[in-house]
mmCIF file of C-alpha atoms in Angstrom:
data_model
loop_
_atom_site.group_PDB
_atom_site.id
_atom_site.type_symbol
_atom_site.label_atom_id
_atom_site.label_comp_id
_atom_site.label_asym_id
_atom_site.label_seq_id
_atom_site.Cartn_x
_atom_site.Cartn_y
_atom_site.Cartn_z
ATOM 1 C CA MET A 1 0.000 0.000 0.000
ATOM 2 C CA TYR A 2 2.750 2.432 0.972
ATOM 3 C CA ARG A 3 4.706 1.584 -2.190
ATOM 4 C CA HIS A 4 1.672 2.510 -4.322
ATOM 5 C CA MET A 5 1.378 5.853 -2.559
ATOM 6 C CA ILE A 6 5.056 6.622 -3.198
ATOM 7 C CA SER A 7 4.774 5.755 -6.875
ATOM 8 C CA LEU A 8 1.613 7.870 -7.206
ATOM 9 C CA GLN A 9 3.382 10.833 -5.598
ATOM 10 C CA GLN A 10 6.318 10.442 -7.977
ATOM 11 C CA VAL A 11 4.054 10.328 -11.020
ATOM 12 C CA ALA A 12 2.143 13.397 -9.847
ATOM 13 C CA ARG A 13 5.318 15.330 -9.084
ATOM 14 C CA ARG A 14 6.891 14.367 -12.396
ATOM 15 C CA SER A 15 3.884 15.421 -14.477
ATOM 16 C CA ILE A 16 3.511 18.775 -12.738
ATOM 17 C CA CYS A 17 7.096 19.872 -12.173
ATOM 18 C CA SER A 18 8.946 18.574 -15.198
ATOM 19 C CA SER A 19 6.272 19.000 -17.825
ATOM 20 C CA ALA A 20 7.469 20.711 -20.969
ATOM 21 C CA ARG A 21 5.939 24.130 -21.464
ATOM 22 C CA ARG A 22 4.130 24.782 -24.693
ATOM 23 C CA GLN A 23 5.823 27.312 -26.904
ATOM 24 C CA VAL A 24 3.421 30.089 -27.837
ATOM 25 C CA GLU A 25 4.045 32.295 -30.823
ATOM 26 C CA ASN A 26 4.308 36.003 -30.034
ATOM 27 C CA LYS A 27 1.516 37.669 -32.017
ATOM 28 C CA VAL A 28 2.024 41.193 -30.666
ATOM 29 C CA PRO A 29 4.287 42.481 -33.495
ATOM 30 C CA ASN A 30 1.785 41.314 -36.128
ATOM 31 C CA LYS A 31 -1.103 42.972 -34.298
ATOM 32 C CA GLN A 32 0.928 46.179 -33.939
ATOM 33 C CA LYS A 33 1.500 46.269 -37.700
ATOM 34 C CA VAL A 34 -2.219 45.824 -38.376
ATOM 35 C CA PHE A 35 -3.361 48.458 -35.886
ATOM 36 C CA GLN A 36 -0.690 51.040 -36.734
ATOM 37 C CA GLU A 37 -1.223 50.784 -40.490
ATOM 38 C CA ASP A 38 -2.603 54.019 -41.949
ATOM 39 C CA ASN A 39 -5.443 52.766 -44.141
ATOM 40 C CA GLY A 40 -8.131 55.290 -43.227
ATOM 41 C CA MET A 41 -10.070 52.926 -40.957
ATOM 42 C CA PRO A 42 -10.846 53.894 -37.377
ATOM 43 C CA VAL A 43 -8.892 51.873 -34.829
ATOM 44 C CA HIS A 44 -12.039 50.315 -33.332
ATOM 45 C CA LEU A 45 -12.818 48.624 -36.688
ATOM 46 C CA LYS A 46 -9.337 47.380 -37.607
ATOM 47 C CA GLY A 47 -9.890 44.059 -35.845
ATOM 48 C CA GLY A 48 -12.023 42.694 -38.667
ATOM 49 C CA SER A 49 -15.621 41.639 -39.115
ATOM 50 C CA SER A 50 -16.109 40.719 -35.452
ATOM 51 C CA ASP A 51 -15.209 44.289 -34.440
ATOM 52 C CA ALA A 52 -17.617 45.692 -37.023
ATOM 53 C CA LEU A 53 -20.409 43.414 -35.766
ATOM 54 C CA LEU A 54 -19.736 44.396 -32.167
ATOM 55 C CA TYR A 55 -19.687 48.100 -33.098
ATOM 56 C CA ARG A 56 -22.976 47.893 -35.016
ATOM 57 C CA THR A 57 -24.645 45.937 -32.216
ATOM 58 C CA THR A 58 -23.495 48.503 -29.664
ATOM 59 C CA MET A 59 -24.753 51.387 -31.791
ATOM 60 C CA ALA A 60 -28.119 49.688 -32.357
ATOM 61 C CA LEU A 61 -28.580 49.040 -28.623
ATOM 62 C CA THR A 62 -27.598 52.637 -27.876
ATOM 63 C CA VAL A 63 -30.151 54.060 -30.328
ATOM 64 C CA LEU A 64 -32.889 51.704 -29.109
ATOM 65 C CA GLY A 65 -32.096 52.541 -25.476
ATOM 66 C CA ALA A 66 -32.162 56.278 -26.139
ATOM 67 C CA GLY A 67 -35.491 55.901 -27.965
ATOM 68 C CA TYR A 68 -36.958 53.931 -25.081
ATOM 69 C CA VAL A 69 -35.821 56.576 -22.574
ATOM 70 C CA VAL A 70 -37.485 59.332 -24.632
ATOM 71 C CA TYR A 71 -40.672 57.227 -24.882
ATOM 72 C CA GLU A 72 -40.776 56.704 -21.107
ATOM 73 C CA LEU A 73 -40.134 60.402 -20.451
ATOM 74 C CA VAL A 74 -42.965 61.433 -22.770
ATOM 75 C CA LYS A 75 -45.238 58.831 -21.172
ATOM 76 C CA ALA A 76 -44.384 60.169 -17.704
ATOM 77 C CA ALA A 77 -44.864 63.799 -18.778
ATOM 78 C CA PHE A 78 -48.383 63.188 -20.058
ATOM 79 C CA PRO A 79 -50.040 60.778 -17.610
ATOM 80 C CA LYS A 80 -53.358 59.146 -18.425
ATOM 81 C CA LYS A 81 -56.432 60.845 -17.039
ATOM 82 C CA ALA A 82 -58.480 58.681 -14.720
#
């Protein structure tokens, strides 16, 4: 029983401590080139189609929210007569 515990500890220690780290490619220089390029696009849209979709969604929610606020203010300003 004790021998099994020792071997389990060794396996656990070996897999955690001496595991090879994954090499990750540095993508920062490539992103810097894309975002610093002078192509007439605003910086918040240089990320691609996902940035454009996020921007349009944000603008749509902003316009709808502002419209709803105006609607509620008008509704509160002119209450129904009982």
